[in-house]
PDB file of C-alpha atoms in Angstrom:
ATOM      1  CA  UNK A  29    -350.879  24.325-202.185  1.00 69.00           C
ATOM      2  CA  UNK A  30    -349.687  20.786-202.868  1.00 68.00           C
ATOM      3  CA  UNK A  31    -346.326  21.869-204.198  1.00 77.00           C
ATOM      4  CA  UNK A  32    -345.796  24.274-201.297  1.00 81.00           C
ATOM      5  CA  UNK A  33    -346.186  21.389-198.848  1.00 82.00           C
ATOM      6  CA  UNK A  34    -344.395  18.684-200.827  1.00 87.00           C
ATOM      7  CA  UNK A  35    -341.415  18.624-198.417  1.00 89.00           C
ATOM      8  CA  UNK A  36    -343.711  18.272-195.412  1.00 89.00           C
ATOM      9  CA  UNK A  37    -345.542  15.423-197.133  1.00 92.00           C
ATOM     10  CA  UNK A  38    -342.217  13.785-197.988  1.00 93.00           C
ATOM     11  CA  UNK A  39    -341.053  13.967-194.342  1.00 90.00           C
ATOM     12  CA  UNK A  40    -344.246  12.295-193.172  1.00 90.00           C
ATOM     13  CA  UNK A  41    -343.967   9.500-195.744  1.00 91.00           C
ATOM     14  CA  UNK A  42    -340.257   9.041-195.044  1.00 90.00           C
ATOM     15  CA  UNK A  43    -340.920   8.754-191.306  1.00 86.00           C
ATOM     16  CA  UNK A  44    -342.933   5.626-192.096  1.00 84.00           C
ATOM     17  CA  UNK A  45    -340.936   3.883-194.797  1.00 84.00           C
ATOM     18  CA  UNK A  46    -337.380   5.125-194.099  1.00 85.00           C
ATOM     19  CA  UNK A  47    -336.598   4.891-197.793  1.00 88.00           C
ATOM     20  CA  UNK A  48    -336.154   7.936-200.020  1.00 93.00           C
ATOM     21  CA  UNK A  49    -337.492   6.370-203.215  1.00 93.00           C
ATOM     22  CA  UNK A  50    -340.547   4.831-201.540  1.00 92.00           C
ATOM     23  CA  UNK A  51    -341.304   8.100-199.756  1.00 93.00           C
ATOM     24  CA  UNK A  52    -341.195   9.976-203.063  1.00 94.00           C
ATOM     25  CA  UNK A  53    -343.505   7.386-204.642  1.00 94.00           C
ATOM     26  CA  UNK A  54    -345.914   7.684-201.711  1.00 94.00           C
ATOM     27  CA  UNK A  55    -346.016  11.466-202.080  1.00 94.00           C
ATOM     28  CA  UNK A  56    -346.642  11.159-205.827  1.00 93.00           C
ATOM     29  CA  UNK A  57    -349.388   8.574-205.318  1.00 93.00           C
ATOM     30  CA  UNK A  58    -350.996  10.611-202.556  1.00 92.00           C
ATOM     31  CA  UNK A  59    -350.893  13.811-204.607  1.00 91.00           C
ATOM     32  CA  UNK A  60    -352.544  11.974-207.488  1.00 90.00           C
ATOM     33  CA  UNK A  61    -355.229  10.621-205.135  1.00 91.00           C
ATOM     34  CA  UNK A  62    -355.702  14.121-203.748  1.00 89.00           C
ATOM     35  CA  UNK A  63    -356.192  15.609-207.205  1.00 86.00           C
ATOM     36  CA  UNK A  64    -358.600  12.863-208.263  1.00 89.00           C
ATOM     37  CA  UNK A  65    -360.707  13.282-205.118  1.00 88.00           C
ATOM     38  CA  UNK A  66    -360.345  17.050-204.670  1.00 87.00           C
ATOM     39  CA  UNK A  67    -364.022  17.452-205.489  1.00 87.00           C
ATOM     40  CA  UNK A  68    -364.811  15.436-202.316  1.00 85.00           C
ATOM     41  CA  UNK A  69    -363.109  17.998-200.063  1.00 83.00           C
ATOM     42  CA  UNK A  70    -365.828  20.154-198.558  1.00 84.00           C
ATOM     43  CA  UNK A  71    -363.670  23.026-197.297  1.00 84.00           C
ATOM     44  CA  UNK A  72    -360.352  24.076-198.790  1.00 85.00           C
ATOM     45  CA  UNK A  73    -359.306  25.306-195.322  1.00 85.00           C
ATOM     46  CA  UNK A  74    -358.798  21.643-194.430  1.00 83.00           C
ATOM     47  CA  UNK A  75    -356.736  20.823-197.513  1.00 87.00           C
ATOM     48  CA  UNK A  76    -353.419  20.272-195.669  1.00 87.00           C
ATOM     49  CA  UNK A  77    -355.103  18.179-192.975  1.00 86.00           C
ATOM     50  CA  UNK A  78    -356.879  16.139-195.638  1.00 88.00           C
ATOM     51  CA  UNK A  79    -353.689  15.597-197.651  1.00 90.00           C
ATOM     52  CA  UNK A  80    -351.792  14.617-194.489  1.00 90.00           C
ATOM     53  CA  UNK A  81    -354.381  11.909-193.876  1.00 88.00           C
ATOM     54  CA  UNK A  82    -353.970  10.696-197.473  1.00 91.00           C
ATOM     55  CA  UNK A  83    -350.158  10.615-197.025  1.00 92.00           C
ATOM     56  CA  UNK A  84    -350.482   8.592-193.805  1.00 89.00           C
ATOM     57  CA  UNK A  85    -352.965   6.162-195.342  1.00 88.00           C
ATOM     58  CA  UNK A  86    -350.829   5.727-198.458  1.00 91.00           C
ATOM     59  CA  UNK A  87    -347.735   5.152-196.298  1.00 89.00           C
ATOM     60  CA  UNK A  88    -349.493   2.501-194.211  1.00 84.00           C
ATOM     61  CA  UNK A  89    -350.905   0.905-197.364  1.00 85.00           C
ATOM     62  CA  UNK A  90    -347.388   0.722-198.825  1.00 85.00           C
ATOM     63  CA  UNK A  91    -346.064  -0.935-195.678  1.00 81.00           C
ATOM     64  CA  UNK A  92    -348.892  -3.467-195.672  1.00 75.00           C
ATOM     65  CA  UNK A  93    -348.471  -4.300-199.354  1.00 73.00           C
ATOM     66  CA  UNK A  94    -344.828  -5.043-198.922  1.00 67.00           C
ATOM     67  CA  UNK A  95    -345.358  -6.806-195.597  1.00 55.00           C
ATOM     68  CA  UNK A  96    -342.870  -4.463-194.057  1.00 44.00           C
ATOM     69  CA  UNK A  97    -343.881  -3.085-190.731  1.00 43.00           C
ATOM     70  CA  UNK A  98    -340.697  -1.076-190.853  1.00 42.00           C
ATOM     71  CA  UNK A  99    -337.472  -0.636-192.762  1.00 45.00           C
ATOM     72  CA  UNK A 100    -335.882   1.167-189.877  1.00 46.00           C
ATOM     73  CA  UNK A 101    -333.632  -1.747-188.876  1.00 45.00           C
ATOM     74  CA  UNK A 102    -332.058  -1.728-192.356  1.00 46.00           C
ATOM     75  CA  UNK A 103    -331.593   1.993-192.163  1.00 46.00           C
ATOM     76  CA  UNK A 104    -330.105   1.830-188.669  1.00 44.00           C
ATOM     77  CA  UNK A 105    -327.667  -0.909-189.674  1.00 43.00           C
ATOM     78  CA  UNK A 106    -326.065   1.578-192.055  1.00 44.00           C
ATOM     79  CA  UNK A 107    -325.711   4.316-189.459  1.00 43.00           C
ATOM     80  CA  UNK A 108    -322.337   4.581-187.741  1.00 38.00           C
ATOM     81  CA  UNK A 109    -322.534   5.940-184.238  1.00 39.00           C
ATOM     82  CA  UNK A 110    -319.590   8.039-183.123  1.00 40.00           C
ATOM     83  CA  UNK A 111    -320.840  10.148-180.212  1.00 39.00           C
ATOM     84  CA  UNK A 112    -322.836   9.410-177.065  1.00 38.00           C
ATOM     85  CA  UNK A 113    -325.428  12.026-178.025  1.00 45.00           C
ATOM     86  CA  UNK A 114    -326.056  10.105-181.217  1.00 49.00           C
ATOM     87  CA  UNK A 115    -326.479   6.928-179.154  1.00 53.00           C
ATOM     88  CA  UNK A 116    -329.301   8.571-177.233  1.00 57.00           C
ATOM     89  CA  UNK A 117    -330.970   9.731-180.430  1.00 64.00           C
ATOM     90  CA  UNK A 118    -330.651   6.250-181.905  1.00 72.00           C
ATOM     91  CA  UNK A 119    -332.185   4.779-178.758  1.00 78.00           C
ATOM     92  CA  UNK A 120    -335.099   7.162-179.125  1.00 78.00           C
ATOM     93  CA  UNK A 121    -335.582   6.229-182.786  1.00 79.00           C
ATOM     94  CA  UNK A 122    -335.414   2.545-181.872  1.00 82.00           C
ATOM     95  CA  UNK A 123    -338.070   3.137-179.205  1.00 85.00           C
ATOM     96  CA  UNK A 124    -340.304   4.834-181.777  1.00 85.00           C
ATOM     97  CA  UNK A 125    -339.671   1.970-184.155  1.00 83.00           C
ATOM     98  CA  UNK A 126    -340.899  -0.517-181.537  1.00 86.00           C
ATOM     99  CA  UNK A 127    -344.352   1.067-181.678  1.00 88.00           C
ATOM    100  CA  UNK A 128    -347.027  -0.337-183.946  1.00 87.00           C
ATOM    101  CA  UNK A 129    -347.874   1.800-187.018  1.00 85.00           C
ATOM    102  CA  UNK A 130    -350.854   3.531-185.377  1.00 86.00           C
ATOM    103  CA  UNK A 131    -348.863   4.406-182.250  1.00 89.00           C
ATOM    104  CA  UNK A 132    -346.063   5.658-184.477  1.00 88.00           C
ATOM    105  CA  UNK A 133    -348.568   7.949-186.219  1.00 87.00           C
ATOM    106  CA  UNK A 134    -349.525   9.622-182.940  1.00 89.00           C
ATOM    107  CA  UNK A 135    -345.902  10.246-181.942  1.00 88.00           C
ATOM    108  CA  UNK A 136    -344.828  11.444-185.388  1.00 86.00           C
ATOM    109  CA  UNK A 137    -347.736  13.837-185.804  1.00 87.00           C
ATOM    110  CA  UNK A 138    -347.405  15.282-182.294  1.00 87.00           C
ATOM    111  CA  UNK A 139    -343.657  15.543-181.837  1.00 83.00           C
ATOM    112  CA  UNK A 140    -342.117  15.540-185.313  1.00 81.00           C
ATOM    113  CA  UNK A 141    -344.809  17.367-187.254  1.00 82.00           C
ATOM    114  CA  UNK A 142    -345.771  19.442-184.164  1.00 84.00           C
ATOM    115  CA  UNK A 143    -349.494  19.077-184.794  1.00 86.00           C
ATOM    116  CA  UNK A 144    -352.033  20.266-182.243  1.00 89.00           C
ATOM    117  CA  UNK A 145    -354.501  17.806-180.738  1.00 91.00           C
ATOM    118  CA  UNK A 146    -357.211  19.514-182.787  1.00 91.00           C
ATOM    119  CA  UNK A 147    -355.291  18.995-186.032  1.00 89.00           C
ATOM    120  CA  UNK A 148    -354.567  15.400-185.085  1.00 90.00           C
ATOM    121  CA  UNK A 149    -358.246  14.892-184.347  1.00 90.00           C
ATOM    122  CA  UNK A 150    -359.124  16.118-187.836  1.00 88.00           C
ATOM    123  CA  UNK A 151    -356.409  14.052-189.519  1.00 87.00           C
ATOM    124  CA  UNK A 152    -357.036  10.818-187.625  1.00 88.00           C
ATOM    125  CA  UNK A 153    -360.802  11.286-187.379  1.00 88.00           C
ATOM    126  CA  UNK A 154    -361.006  10.552-183.666  1.00 91.00           C
ATOM    127  CA  UNK A 155    -361.752  12.589-180.528  1.00 94.00           C
ATOM    128  CA  UNK A 156    -358.958  14.665-179.011  1.00 92.00           C
ATOM    129  CA  UNK A 157    -359.319  12.858-175.682  1.00 92.00           C
ATOM    130  CA  UNK A 158    -358.707   9.518-177.400  1.00 93.00           C
ATOM    131  CA  UNK A 159    -355.623  10.902-179.122  1.00 92.00           C
ATOM    132  CA  UNK A 160    -354.257  12.226-175.817  1.00 92.00           C
ATOM    133  CA  UNK A 161    -354.658   8.843-174.149  1.00 92.00           C
ATOM    134  CA  UNK A 162    -353.123   7.024-177.124  1.00 92.00           C
ATOM    135  CA  UNK A 163    -350.136   9.391-177.114  1.00 91.00           C
ATOM    136  CA  UNK A 164    -349.728   8.837-173.375  1.00 91.00           C
ATOM    137  CA  UNK A 165    -349.774   5.053-173.827  1.00 92.00           C
ATOM    138  CA  UNK A 166    -347.335   5.274-176.741  1.00 91.00           C
ATOM    139  CA  UNK A 167    -344.943   7.389-174.682  1.00 89.00           C
ATOM    140  CA  UNK A 168    -345.234   4.966-171.766  1.00 90.00           C
ATOM    141  CA  UNK A 169    -344.387   2.107-174.110  1.00 91.00           C
ATOM    142  CA  UNK A 170    -341.342   4.013-175.359  1.00 88.00           C
ATOM    143  CA  UNK A 171    -340.293   4.864-171.800  1.00 87.00           C
ATOM    144  CA  UNK A 172    -340.572   1.219-170.794  1.00 88.00           C
ATOM    145  CA  UNK A 173    -338.478   0.202-173.789  1.00 86.00           C
ATOM    146  CA  UNK A 174    -335.808   2.813-173.042  1.00 84.00           C
ATOM    147  CA  UNK A 175    -335.641   1.914-169.337  1.00 84.00           C
ATOM    148  CA  UNK A 176    -335.492  -1.784-170.169  1.00 81.00           C
ATOM    149  CA  UNK A 177    -332.035  -1.522-171.649  1.00 57.00           C
ATOM    150  CA  UNK A 178    -333.241  -1.455-175.278  1.00 54.00           C
ATOM    151  CA  UNK A 179    -333.869  -5.174-175.424  1.00 49.00           C
TER     152      UNK A 179
END
């Protein structure tokens, strides 16, 4: 099951660190942690949810260790924008980047990983109503940033 979902795990890790090598290391570390603690998983039906939580925690741990809240600015500096549509996408990614790591988690899980509120509740270990309000606040923050001229 781990190998089948390796790409999904990589995308999640990469969405945090924006660095291919670090994302691969995070996935490897998380898979190791998952194997070591597999005996702690009560129901195999929740394996993907459980591993997603390990990937997120390992990603955040990596960012904290390196005192990097984000590497997105470095990544964006290398991107050359040629079309207006790309400008809008870049603005959106900048708005996401302005969020703190927890807020980023809500947006990434909901809109990039297309998780349900129930799945997010299991992954983040918090009530669905709390997740909904946190997503709403995160989106409002992004909207404010986008309407403010990206300053």
